[in-house]
Tab-separated table of C-alpha atoms in Angstrom:
chain	number	residue	atom	x	y	z
A	13	MET	CA	-0.054	-0.373	0.235
A	14	ILE	CA	1.762	3.161	-0.872
A	15	SER	CA	0.955	6.327	1.158
A	16	CYS	CA	0.851	10.121	-0.480
A	17	PRO	CA	2.703	12.091	1.894
A	18	LYS	CA	1.102	15.390	0.626
A	19	PHE	CA	-2.286	14.142	2.060
A	20	ASN	CA	-0.813	13.564	5.797
A	21	ASN	CA	-2.438	16.931	6.910
A	22	PRO	CA	-5.658	15.686	8.822
A	23	SER	CA	-7.368	19.050	7.525
A	24	ALA	CA	-6.912	17.818	4.139
A	25	MET	CA	-7.571	14.117	4.678
A	26	LYS	CA	-10.911	15.343	6.290
A	27	LEU	CA	-12.002	17.006	3.406
A	28	LEU	CA	-11.123	14.307	0.936
A	29	ARG	CA	-13.334	12.098	3.320
A	30	LEU	CA	-15.826	14.580	3.163
A	31	LEU	CA	-15.919	15.108	-0.678
A	32	SER	CA	-16.180	11.430	-1.298
A	33	TYR	CA	-19.058	10.742	1.103
A	34	PHE	CA	-20.937	13.291	-0.555
A	35	THR	CA	-20.060	11.873	-4.037
A	36	ILE	CA	-21.080	8.735	-3.243
A	37	LYS	CA	-24.261	9.458	-1.584
A	38	LEU	CA	-25.244	11.711	-4.479
A	39	TRP	CA	-24.177	9.206	-6.874
A	40	PHE	CA	-26.562	6.380	-4.933
A	41	ALA	CA	-29.686	9.136	-4.456
A	42	THR	CA	-29.718	10.331	-8.106
A	43	ALA	CA	-29.360	6.257	-9.319
A	44	LEU	CA	-32.229	5.431	-7.025
A	45	PHE	CA	-34.786	8.584	-6.979
A	46	PRO	CA	-36.109	8.150	-10.092
A	47	ALA	CA	-37.289	4.437	-9.273
A	48	PHE	CA	-39.573	5.966	-6.973
A	49	ALA	CA	-40.826	9.094	-8.697
A	50	THR	CA	-42.085	6.186	-11.470
A	51	ALA	CA	-44.059	4.322	-8.622
A	52	GLN	CA	-47.746	4.799	-9.517
A	53	THR	CA	-51.095	3.670	-6.855
A	54	SER	CA	-54.070	2.759	-7.542
A	55	LEU	CA	-56.702	3.171	-4.936
A	56	PRO	CA	-60.336	3.496	-5.414
A	57	TYR	CA	-61.290	6.804	-5.339
A	58	GLU	CA	-63.428	7.127	-1.561
A	59	GLN	CA	-60.102	5.808	-0.411
A	60	VAL	CA	-57.744	8.128	-1.865
A	61	PHE	CA	-58.390	11.475	0.596
A	62	THR	CA	-58.635	9.128	3.603
A	63	ASN	CA	-55.892	6.555	3.399
A	64	HIS	CA	-53.417	9.048	0.737
A	65	SER	CA	-49.899	9.316	2.352
A	66	ALA	CA	-49.859	12.998	1.636
A	67	ILE	CA	-51.390	15.854	4.348
A	68	MET	CA	-54.758	16.529	3.620
A	69	LEU	CA	-57.286	19.051	4.973
A	70	LEU	CA	-60.552	20.294	3.877
A	71	ILE	CA	-61.042	23.727	5.278
A	72	ASP	CA	-63.893	26.211	5.443
A	73	PRO	CA	-62.322	29.258	3.228
A	74	ASP	CA	-65.043	31.625	5.516
A	75	SER	CA	-64.440	30.741	9.087
A	76	GLY	CA	-61.417	28.108	8.822
A	77	SER	CA	-62.822	25.394	10.587
A	78	ILE	CA	-61.432	22.266	9.465
A	79	LEU	CA	-64.306	20.178	7.991
A	80	ASP	CA	-61.943	17.195	7.250
A	81	ALA	CA	-58.762	15.468	7.526
A	82	ASN	CA	-56.999	12.458	6.766
A	83	GLN	CA	-54.935	9.595	8.443
A	84	ALA	CA	-51.950	11.514	7.361
A	85	ALA	CA	-53.246	15.021	8.799
A	86	ALA	CA	-53.871	12.893	11.956
A	87	ASP	CA	-50.278	11.133	12.260
A	88	PHE	CA	-48.753	14.351	11.281
A	89	TYR	CA	-49.908	16.696	13.948
A	90	GLY	CA	-50.644	14.167	16.418
A	91	ILE	CA	-54.077	14.821	16.963
A	92	ASP	CA	-56.839	12.311	16.533
A	93	ARG	CA	-59.368	12.779	13.318
A	94	GLU	CA	-62.604	13.404	15.397
A	95	LYS	CA	-60.391	16.361	16.934
A	96	LEU	CA	-59.183	17.872	14.082
A	97	ARG	CA	-62.594	18.460	12.406
A	98	THR	CA	-63.694	20.264	15.131
A	99	MET	CA	-60.625	22.891	15.374
A	100	PRO	CA	-60.068	25.625	13.606
A	101	ILE	CA	-56.911	25.870	11.319
A	102	GLN	CA	-55.760	29.247	13.504
A	103	ASP	CA	-54.829	26.345	15.945
A	104	ILE	CA	-52.492	25.014	14.146
A	105	ASN	CA	-51.283	27.889	12.080
A	106	GLN	CA	-48.536	29.663	14.209
A	107	PHE	CA	-48.499	32.954	11.781
A	108	THR	CA	-51.144	35.868	12.873
A	109	PRO	CA	-53.527	37.124	10.470
A	110	ASP	CA	-51.357	40.151	9.353
A	111	GLN	CA	-48.261	37.235	9.083
A	112	VAL	CA	-50.525	35.153	7.000
A	113	LYS	CA	-51.578	38.003	4.829
A	114	ALA	CA	-47.857	38.974	4.401
A	115	GLU	CA	-47.052	35.380	3.430
A	116	ARG	CA	-50.034	35.624	0.664
A	117	GLN	CA	-48.867	38.806	-0.846
A	118	LEU	CA	-44.790	37.640	-0.741
A	119	ALA	CA	-45.932	34.492	-2.615
A	120	LYS	CA	-47.966	36.327	-5.231
A	121	GLN	CA	-44.747	38.576	-5.968
A	122	GLU	CA	-42.607	35.753	-6.076
A	123	ASN	CA	-45.138	34.183	-8.072
A	124	ARG	CA	-45.547	31.066	-6.226
A	125	ASN	CA	-48.912	28.506	-6.152
A	126	PHE	CA	-48.182	27.633	-2.793
A	127	PHE	CA	-47.641	29.243	0.839
A	128	ILE	CA	-44.906	28.714	3.899
A	129	PHE	CA	-46.465	28.390	7.168
A	130	ARG	CA	-45.701	27.445	10.699
A	131	HIS	CA	-47.458	24.893	11.679
A	132	LYS	CA	-47.986	23.226	15.650
A	133	LEU	CA	-47.897	19.674	16.293
A	134	SER	CA	-49.451	18.348	19.336
A	135	ASP	CA	-46.194	17.833	21.400
A	136	GLY	CA	-45.667	21.615	21.263
A	137	SER	CA	-42.939	21.168	18.103
A	138	ILE	CA	-43.111	23.804	15.274
A	139	ARG	CA	-42.766	22.565	11.952
A	140	THR	CA	-42.289	24.410	9.121
A	141	VAL	CA	-44.900	23.409	6.061
A	142	GLU	CA	-45.465	24.147	2.557
A	143	VAL	CA	-49.294	24.628	1.749
A	144	HIS	CA	-51.227	24.318	-1.622
A	145	SER	CA	-54.977	24.686	-1.943
A	146	THR	CA	-57.240	24.471	-4.145
A	147	PRO	CA	-61.585	25.232	-4.221
A	148	VAL	CA	-63.371	22.221	-4.706
A	149	ASP	CA	-67.303	21.290	-3.982
A	150	TYR	CA	-67.853	19.703	-0.689
A	151	ASN	CA	-70.946	18.311	0.129
A	152	GLY	CA	-72.733	21.161	-1.776
A	153	ARG	CA	-70.679	24.310	-0.222
A	154	LEU	CA	-67.211	25.304	-1.379
A	155	ALA	CA	-64.184	24.017	0.785
A	156	LEU	CA	-59.997	24.661	0.328
A	157	LEU	CA	-58.487	21.270	-0.585
A	158	SER	CA	-55.197	21.663	1.211
A	159	ILE	CA	-52.201	19.480	0.889
A	160	VAL	CA	-49.531	20.462	3.518
A	161	HIS	CA	-45.600	19.181	2.875
A	162	ASP	CA	-43.494	19.137	5.668
A	163	ILE	CA	-40.172	20.895	4.930
A	164	SER	CA	-38.478	21.454	7.991
A	165	GLU	CA	-35.846	19.416	7.041
A	166	ASP	CA	-35.263	20.573	3.689
A	167	ARG	CA	-34.927	24.341	5.191
A	168	GLU	CA	-32.269	22.453	7.573
A	169	ARG	CA	-30.642	20.873	4.852
A	170	GLN	CA	-29.933	24.338	3.395
A	171	GLU	CA	-28.708	25.906	6.038
A	172	GLU	CA	-26.279	23.087	6.243
A	173	LEU	CA	-25.653	23.262	2.848
A	174	ARG	CA	-25.076	26.851	3.126
A	175	HIS	CA	-22.749	26.088	6.557
A	176	TYR	CA	-20.830	23.563	4.100
A	177	ARG	CA	-19.861	26.180	1.516
A	178	PHE	CA	-18.460	28.632	3.874
A	179	ARG	CA	-16.544	26.213	5.332
A	180	LEU	CA	-15.327	24.747	1.886
A	181	GLU	CA	-14.604	28.708	1.140
A	182	GLU	CA	-12.560	28.863	4.292
A	183	LEU	CA	-10.502	25.660	3.202
A	184	VAL	CA	-9.900	27.006	0.385
A	185	ASP	CA	-8.577	30.259	1.623
A	186	GLN	CA	-6.730	28.485	4.087
A	187	LYS	CA	-5.025	26.458	1.036
A	188	THR	CA	-4.265	29.683	-0.935
A	189	ALA	CA	-2.423	30.924	2.278
A	190	GLU	CA	-0.151	27.578	2.476
A	191	LEU	CA	0.491	27.653	-1.328
A	192	SER	CA	1.578	31.396	-0.695
A	193	ALA	CA	3.739	30.411	1.701
A	194	ALA	CA	4.774	27.158	-0.291
A	195	TYR	CA	5.457	29.877	-2.939
A	196	LYS	CA	7.887	31.717	-1.225
A	197	ALA	CA	9.344	28.188	0.242
A	198	GLY	CA	10.213	27.395	-3.640
A	199	ASN	CA	7.402	24.375	-3.811
A	200	TYR	CA	4.665	26.579	-5.370
A	201	TRP	CA	3.736	23.930	-8.238
A	202	MET	CA	3.164	21.338	-5.731
A	203	LEU	CA	0.706	22.894	-3.625
A	204	GLY	CA	-0.512	24.984	-6.398
A	205	LEU	CA	-2.026	21.380	-7.849
A	206	ILE	CA	-3.180	20.287	-4.227
A	207	GLY	CA	-5.082	23.616	-3.630
A	208	THR	CA	-6.573	23.786	-7.113
A	209	LEU	CA	-7.398	19.911	-7.053
A	210	GLY	CA	-9.218	20.459	-3.733
A	211	ALA	CA	-11.256	23.446	-5.403
A	212	PHE	CA	-12.267	21.443	-8.394
A	213	LEU	CA	-13.216	18.785	-5.623
A	214	ALA	CA	-15.079	20.939	-3.543
A	215	LEU	CA	-17.013	22.866	-6.731
A	216	LEU	CA	-17.842	19.581	-7.989
A	217	SER	CA	-19.247	18.384	-4.783
A	218	TYR	CA	-21.121	21.805	-4.415
A	219	LEU	CA	-22.765	21.477	-7.766
A	220	LEU	CA	-23.313	17.458	-7.479
A	221	LEU	CA	-25.431	18.687	-4.289
A	222	GLU	CA	-27.084	21.310	-5.712
A	223	ARG	CA	-27.860	19.211	-9.064
A	224	TYR	CA	-29.464	16.709	-6.811
A	225	LEU	CA	-31.521	18.955	-4.546
A	226	ALA	CA	-32.988	20.477	-7.554
A	227	HIS	CA	-33.898	17.264	-9.034
A	228	LYS	CA	-35.723	16.289	-5.773
A	229	ARG	CA	-37.293	19.655	-5.938
A	230	LEU	CA	-38.553	19.318	-9.551
A	231	LEU	CA	-39.661	15.780	-8.604
A	232	GLN	CA	-41.631	16.709	-5.439
A	233	ALA	CA	-43.407	19.681	-7.466
A	234	GLU	CA	-44.555	17.428	-10.110
A	235	GLN	CA	-46.044	15.268	-7.387
A	236	ARG	CA	-47.806	18.038	-5.983
A	237	GLN	CA	-48.976	19.264	-9.334
A	238	ARG	CA	-50.466	15.883	-9.943
A	239	GLU	CA	-52.257	15.847	-6.294
A	240	ILE	CA	-53.748	19.201	-6.910
A	241	LEU	CA	-54.931	18.122	-10.595
A	242	PHE	CA	-56.590	14.945	-8.567
A	243	GLY	CA	-58.186	17.640	-6.720
A	244	THR	CA	-59.544	19.492	-9.212
A	245	ASN	CA	-60.705	16.828	-11.350
A	246	VAL	CA	-59.613	17.921	-14.806
A	247	GLY	CA	-58.366	16.263	-17.702
A	248	THR	CA	-54.926	17.562	-18.896
A	249	TRP	CA	-53.189	17.515	-22.369
A	250	GLU	CA	-49.913	18.012	-23.908
A	251	TRP	CA	-49.650	18.869	-27.891
A	252	ASN	CA	-46.735	18.821	-30.258
A	253	VAL	CA	-48.088	21.567	-32.925
A	254	GLN	CA	-45.396	20.427	-35.872
A	255	THR	CA	-45.798	17.200	-35.121
A	256	GLY	CA	-49.420	16.461	-34.221
A	257	GLU	CA	-48.364	13.815	-31.178
A	258	ALA	CA	-50.772	14.692	-28.090
A	259	VAL	CA	-50.589	13.177	-24.553
A	260	PHE	CA	-53.588	13.380	-22.329
A	261	ASN	CA	-53.687	12.173	-18.618
A	262	GLN	CA	-56.073	9.180	-17.496
A	263	LYS	CA	-58.646	11.941	-16.092
A	264	TRP	CA	-59.402	13.429	-19.351
A	265	ALA	CA	-60.304	9.740	-21.106
A	266	GLU	CA	-62.367	9.130	-17.902
A	267	MET	CA	-64.246	12.145	-18.832
A	268	LEU	CA	-65.273	10.732	-21.997
A	269	GLY	CA	-66.594	7.128	-20.276
A	270	PHE	CA	-63.095	5.500	-21.606
A	271	SER	CA	-59.922	4.365	-19.787
A	272	LEU	CA	-56.734	5.809	-21.647
A	273	GLY	CA	-55.621	2.404	-22.996
A	274	GLU	CA	-58.875	2.165	-25.321
A	275	LEU	CA	-57.601	5.247	-26.713
A	276	GLU	CA	-53.908	5.119	-27.349
A	277	PRO	CA	-52.026	5.577	-29.170
A	278	THR	CA	-53.176	9.140	-28.689
A	279	SER	CA	-52.274	12.372	-30.635
A	280	VAL	CA	-54.604	15.512	-31.861
A	281	GLU	CA	-56.716	13.391	-34.226
A	282	THR	CA	-58.109	11.688	-31.077
A	283	TRP	CA	-59.288	14.927	-30.254
A	284	HIS	CA	-60.273	15.891	-33.673
A	285	ASP	CA	-62.852	12.473	-33.873
A	286	ARG	CA	-64.202	13.245	-30.387
A	287	ALA	CA	-64.903	17.142	-31.007
A	288	HIS	CA	-68.409	18.128	-32.520
A	289	PRO	CA	-67.717	19.389	-36.383
A	290	ASP	CA	-69.780	22.583	-35.723
A	291	ASP	CA	-67.127	23.648	-32.562
A	292	LEU	CA	-63.932	22.597	-34.657
A	293	LYS	CA	-64.132	26.146	-36.581
A	294	GLN	CA	-64.252	28.213	-33.850
A	295	SER	CA	-61.493	26.322	-31.814
A	296	ARG	CA	-59.042	26.744	-35.150
A	297	GLU	CA	-60.071	30.277	-35.080
A	298	LYS	CA	-58.914	30.715	-31.387
A	299	LEU	CA	-55.590	28.826	-31.841
A	300	GLU	CA	-54.774	30.883	-34.715
A	301	GLU	CA	-55.239	33.958	-32.516
A	302	VAL	CA	-52.581	32.005	-30.097
A	303	PHE	CA	-50.067	31.228	-33.041
A	304	SER	CA	-49.941	34.476	-34.471
A	305	GLY	CA	-49.001	36.378	-31.117
A	306	GLU	CA	-53.238	38.420	-31.111
A	307	THR	CA	-53.617	36.882	-27.406
A	308	ASP	CA	-51.062	34.510	-24.934
A	309	HIS	CA	-53.765	31.922	-24.148
A	310	TYR	CA	-56.600	29.329	-25.931
A	311	ASP	CA	-59.590	29.118	-24.434
A	312	CYS	CA	-62.784	27.706	-25.963
A	313	GLU	CA	-66.332	25.795	-25.425
A	314	VAL	CA	-66.500	22.538	-27.029
A	315	ARG	CA	-68.583	19.504	-27.253
A	316	MET	CA	-66.738	16.133	-27.354
A	317	ARG	CA	-68.891	12.803	-27.631
A	318	HIS	CA	-68.962	10.567	-24.983
A	319	LYS	CA	-68.460	6.674	-25.291
A	320	ASN	CA	-72.595	6.587	-24.355
A	321	GLY	CA	-73.094	8.724	-27.857
A	322	LYS	CA	-74.112	11.715	-25.966
A	323	TRP	CA	-72.103	15.000	-26.055
A	324	VAL	CA	-70.152	16.498	-23.374
A	325	TRP	CA	-69.444	20.299	-22.759
A	326	VAL	CA	-65.681	20.837	-22.285
A	327	LEU	CA	-63.928	24.178	-21.317
A	328	ASP	CA	-60.662	23.544	-23.402
A	329	ARG	CA	-58.064	25.943	-22.040
A	330	GLY	CA	-53.947	25.361	-23.048
A	331	ARG	CA	-50.778	27.994	-23.697
A	332	VAL	CA	-48.159	27.718	-25.926
A	333	VAL	CA	-45.283	26.602	-23.548
A	334	GLU	CA	-42.559	26.077	-25.969
A	335	TRP	CA	-41.857	28.219	-29.503
A	336	THR	CA	-39.567	26.766	-32.522
A	337	LYS	CA	-36.577	29.215	-33.205
A	338	ASP	CA	-37.987	31.058	-36.017
A	339	GLY	CA	-41.252	31.822	-34.052
A	340	LYS	CA	-43.592	29.138	-34.374
A	341	PRO	CA	-45.371	27.173	-32.128
A	342	LEU	CA	-43.985	24.008	-31.079
A	343	ARG	CA	-45.549	22.801	-27.954
A	344	MET	CA	-49.367	23.463	-25.778
A	345	SER	CA	-50.244	22.206	-23.009
A	346	GLY	CA	-53.507	22.214	-21.140
A	347	THR	CA	-56.618	21.342	-19.494
A	348	HIS	CA	-59.718	19.972	-19.566
A	349	SER	CA	-63.069	21.096	-17.675
A	350	ASP	CA	-66.237	19.177	-17.520
A	351	ILE	CA	-68.994	22.023	-17.776
A	352	THR	CA	-72.068	19.939	-18.606
A	353	ARG	CA	-74.065	20.663	-15.917
A	354	LEU	CA	-73.257	24.241	-16.315
A	355	LYS	CA	-74.518	24.254	-19.936
A	356	THR	CA	-77.276	22.579	-19.400
A	357	SER	CA	-78.235	24.897	-16.207
A	358	GLU	CA	-77.426	27.872	-18.683
A	359	GLU	CA	-79.873	26.330	-21.404
A	360	LYS	CA	-82.453	26.084	-18.972
A	361	VAL	CA	-82.319	29.506	-17.895
A	362	ARG	CA	-82.794	30.601	-21.576
A	363	GLN	CA	-85.523	28.561	-22.144
A	364	LEU	CA	-87.448	29.967	-19.380
A	365	ALA	CA	-86.459	33.296	-20.336
A	366	MET	CA	-88.155	33.151	-23.571
A	367	THR	CA	-91.064	30.708	-22.734
A	368	ASP	CA	-94.706	31.160	-21.669
A	369	TYR	CA	-95.087	29.905	-18.182
A	370	LEU	CA	-98.612	28.910	-18.210
A	371	THR	CA	-99.012	27.783	-22.083
A	372	GLY	CA	-94.898	26.795	-23.135
A	373	LEU	CA	-95.253	28.788	-26.332
A	374	SER	CA	-92.727	31.428	-26.980
A	375	ASN	CA	-93.507	34.592	-24.660
A	376	ARG	CA	-93.343	37.897	-25.877
A	377	ALA	CA	-89.781	39.042	-25.562
A	378	HIS	CA	-88.775	35.931	-27.561
A	379	PHE	CA	-91.312	36.711	-30.260
A	380	SER	CA	-90.290	40.288	-30.737
A	381	GLN	CA	-86.538	38.665	-31.039
A	382	CYS	CA	-88.041	36.332	-34.139
A	383	LEU	CA	-89.870	38.782	-35.663
A	384	GLU	CA	-86.985	41.187	-36.043
A	385	GLN	CA	-84.827	38.280	-37.067
A	386	ASN	CA	-87.031	37.475	-39.944
A	387	VAL	CA	-87.418	40.686	-41.135
A	388	GLU	CA	-83.858	41.254	-41.568
A	389	ILE	CA	-82.941	37.482	-42.901
A	390	ALA	CA	-86.477	38.657	-45.522
A	391	ARG	CA	-84.730	41.427	-46.537
A	392	LEU	CA	-81.047	39.937	-46.781
A	393	GLU	CA	-82.279	37.174	-48.984
A	394	GLY	CA	-85.531	38.408	-50.700
A	395	ARG	CA	-87.973	36.344	-49.045
A	396	LYS	CA	-91.564	36.429	-48.009
A	397	PHE	CA	-93.148	35.574	-44.314
A	398	ALA	CA	-96.730	35.922	-43.014
A	399	LEU	CA	-97.581	37.528	-39.017
A	400	ILE	CA	-100.980	36.239	-37.798
A	401	VAL	CA	-101.885	37.363	-34.813
A	402	MET	CA	-105.267	36.858	-32.646
A	403	ASP	CA	-107.624	37.270	-30.119
A	404	LEU	CA	-110.216	34.897	-28.422
A	405	ASP	CA	-113.775	35.998	-28.143
A	406	ARG	CA	-116.184	35.120	-25.512
A	407	PHE	CA	-112.667	34.345	-23.301
A	408	LYS	CA	-113.918	36.119	-20.228
A	409	PRO	CA	-117.597	34.954	-20.203
A	410	VAL	CA	-115.541	31.512	-19.388
A	411	ASN	CA	-113.746	33.037	-16.651
A	412	ASP	CA	-116.378	34.633	-14.692
A	413	SER	CA	-118.534	31.341	-14.971
A	414	PHE	CA	-116.254	28.487	-14.700
A	415	GLY	CA	-113.679	30.750	-12.487
A	416	HIS	CA	-109.638	31.098	-13.629
A	417	PRO	CA	-108.286	27.597	-13.135
A	418	VAL	CA	-110.698	26.992	-16.041
A	419	GLY	CA	-109.864	29.863	-17.810
A	420	ASP	CA	-105.870	29.147	-17.778
A	421	ASP	CA	-106.613	25.041	-18.940
A	422	LEU	CA	-108.511	26.886	-21.561
A	423	LEU	CA	-105.229	28.713	-22.785
A	424	ARG	CA	-103.630	25.641	-22.300
A	425	VAL	CA	-106.132	23.914	-24.696
A	426	VAL	CA	-106.211	26.894	-27.684
A	427	ALA	CA	-102.090	26.812	-27.660
A	428	ALA	CA	-102.245	23.045	-28.317
A	429	THR	CA	-104.882	23.477	-30.954
A	430	ILE	CA	-103.177	26.260	-32.574
A	431	ARG	CA	-100.012	24.255	-32.256
A	432	LYS	CA	-101.550	21.203	-33.991
A	433	CYS	CA	-102.727	23.572	-36.951
A	434	THR	CA	-99.166	24.677	-37.498
A	435	ARG	CA	-95.929	23.550	-39.174
A	436	HIS	CA	-92.763	22.753	-36.891
A	437	ASP	CA	-91.002	25.353	-38.060
A	438	ASP	CA	-93.757	28.642	-37.482
A	439	ILE	CA	-93.150	30.381	-34.055
A	440	VAL	CA	-95.696	30.271	-32.071
A	441	SER	CA	-96.399	32.555	-29.397
A	442	ARG	CA	-98.596	33.660	-26.413
A	443	LEU	CA	-98.148	37.421	-26.198
A	444	GLY	CA	-100.348	37.748	-22.886
A	445	GLY	CA	-104.135	37.317	-21.862
A	446	ASP	CA	-106.044	35.662	-24.560
A	447	GLU	CA	-103.734	36.940	-27.140
A	448	PHE	CA	-101.751	34.811	-29.902
A	449	ALA	CA	-99.135	35.247	-32.640
A	450	ILE	CA	-97.707	33.191	-35.376
A	451	ILE	CA	-94.735	33.781	-37.784
A	452	ILE	CA	-95.300	31.756	-40.950
A	453	THR	CA	-91.833	31.469	-42.014
A	454	ASP	CA	-91.822	29.406	-45.135
A	455	TYR	CA	-94.470	31.778	-47.076
A	456	THR	CA	-95.116	31.795	-50.695
A	457	ASP	CA	-98.360	32.711	-51.311
A	458	GLU	CA	-101.103	34.474	-49.395
A	459	LYS	CA	-103.331	31.522	-49.430
A	460	ASP	CA	-100.679	29.945	-47.493
A	461	ALA	CA	-101.600	32.141	-44.433
A	462	LEU	CA	-105.364	32.218	-44.703
A	463	VAL	CA	-105.448	28.386	-44.852
A	464	CYS	CA	-103.726	27.733	-41.584
A	465	ALA	CA	-106.067	30.988	-40.215
A	466	GLU	CA	-109.245	29.344	-40.864
A	467	ARG	CA	-108.209	25.750	-40.030
A	468	ILE	CA	-107.323	27.552	-36.470
A	469	SER	CA	-110.652	29.300	-36.515
A	470	ASP	CA	-112.203	25.936	-37.069
A	471	GLU	CA	-111.115	24.347	-34.438
A	472	ILE	CA	-111.398	26.543	-31.542
A	473	SER	CA	-114.889	27.349	-32.609
A	474	LYS	CA	-115.755	23.769	-31.670
A	475	PRO	CA	-116.926	22.976	-28.331
A	476	LEU	CA	-114.237	22.365	-25.908
A	477	GLU	CA	-113.867	19.905	-23.220
A	478	VAL	CA	-111.959	21.598	-20.158
A	479	MET	CA	-111.902	20.234	-16.831
A	480	GLY	CA	-114.971	18.682	-17.033
A	481	ASN	CA	-116.831	21.869	-18.477
A	482	GLU	CA	-118.089	22.321	-21.788
A	483	VAL	CA	-116.989	25.947	-23.590
A	484	LYS	CA	-118.122	27.116	-26.693
A	485	ILE	CA	-115.013	30.365	-27.718
A	486	GLY	CA	-114.421	32.033	-30.955
A	487	VAL	CA	-111.480	33.603	-32.287
A	488	SER	CA	-110.903	36.670	-34.256
A	489	ILE	CA	-107.630	36.788	-36.566
A	490	GLY	CA	-106.089	39.242	-38.388
A	491	ILE	CA	-102.863	38.590	-41.207
A	492	ALA	CA	-100.207	41.131	-42.241
A	493	CYS	CA	-97.354	39.919	-44.961
A	494	TYR	CA	-94.206	40.869	-45.275
A	495	PRO	CA	-93.037	43.177	-47.799
A	496	ASP	CA	-96.767	43.292	-49.134
A	497	ASP	CA	-98.562	44.692	-46.535
A	498	ALA	CA	-95.580	46.384	-44.333
A	499	ASP	CA	-91.595	46.048	-44.501
A	500	THR	CA	-90.834	46.768	-40.235
A	501	ALA	CA	-91.518	44.564	-37.458
A	502	GLU	CA	-93.556	47.166	-35.775
A	503	ALA	CA	-95.380	47.982	-39.109
A	504	LEU	CA	-96.832	44.227	-39.463
A	505	ILE	CA	-98.009	44.162	-35.734
A	506	LYS	CA	-99.426	47.524	-36.343
A	507	ASN	CA	-101.168	46.248	-39.648
A	508	ALA	CA	-102.335	42.364	-38.351
A	509	ASP	CA	-103.598	44.293	-35.061
A	510	LEU	CA	-105.944	46.267	-37.741
A	511	ALA	CA	-106.901	43.028	-39.460
A	512	MET	CA	-107.924	41.255	-36.603
A	513	TYR	CA	-110.257	44.347	-35.387
A	514	ARG	CA	-111.847	44.304	-38.750
A	515	ALA	CA	-112.325	40.310	-38.390
A	516	LYS	CA	-113.958	40.879	-34.984
A	517	LYS	CA	-116.234	43.868	-36.395
A	518	SER	CA	-117.553	41.323	-39.501
A	519	SER	CA	-118.988	38.285	-39.571
A	520	THR	CA	-115.551	36.782	-41.087
A	521	LYS	CA	-113.227	35.769	-38.018
A	522	VAL	CA	-110.240	36.076	-40.653
A	523	ALA	CA	-109.164	39.550	-42.542
A	524	SER	CA	-105.865	40.517	-43.966
């Protein structure tokens, strides 16, 4: 065994042992860590919150009360889950309200999607934690799903690293001083080699340690991102714009009723094939706005075909995350959120806003809108159409004799009769009281409107059975045609009303 007299100095030997230890430890951790990153856990949905290894709390955003906590949270804080559910988060978070506010402002300034707090455990110890929160629906109410990560050891390790770096700098300074003395003694070339080697090894160890810690932070951030995405229940996608390759997550496939394996191999065509053809044009237009630089994000509502054949409304959002050297979009990534319930609610509200509550026909507001639209279309395309207005005769005596419930039911019977005498594309409306109107859209001759009006008059004039009562009423009908009688919506209504009043005063029940 050969000894090297250059390393007999105890400080130098200690330095080399330190460097060797960190180099071997870094190699071992770097080689094994990716294996842990690729591990996947598959648990039923209902077990994820309770049994997940991540510390999770459900918090009321208004009061700060802890609504629920998983077993990992109970183990971490040393507090029973039942007791945690009765505690406000303020009993755990050691920050004052002013400190919490300051931390939120600091996170916003640093563009962080997490907060750093100090949490107290049951044994009185204080831990530094990193908290990611996202809003979720909890039994019909808004709650914050908070995922807590203990970073106390990371903070301690950073302090150790800082101390280690300062110690290395001291050693380098010491070696420099020794080199200076050796230079004066005539051995500058040998000592210079030792000092350079020591500095190089110190720098190499520092860089390897920094790389390891950066890699660890990246994997932790990816894991936190996966947990947050799981909590928000959204699908994710990544698209290579130049090649058409696309990657989707399992949640995206489940949103359409598939497993991801059923759709693989995936590409942008996987999305195109399931998107509604009428929505693809809008999607392309919005993508072009992003690619041309008009906007920095893509946001589009698209219908997608579910495995069961139904259409699912999806909010499609994304950004270009990488561009080519010549300024073309290279990679985009984004999310898909199921908004079917929201769109269904919006459609119900829209239908209620334009429907007469009693008869189910179009109401006055929707009638006015449709009449204006038909005038504009007829003007642009040179078409004709007819407007029929009608008023029931002897309706008031029915109300007075049998009561308003019978009168209301009579209006429903009349509405059904009018609908039966018209075509599917005709717009039938109740304007209010016992007044009705019809827009005959596909109109070729005045006889078409007269035939329709006379058929309605004949049917309504027959004795009607209403809630066990036989009632007999009549109807007065007026007709106005575009553009023969008028070329504006207002003038059409006026002329049709005049014709109806003429019919009411005459023996004929239909006038134009």
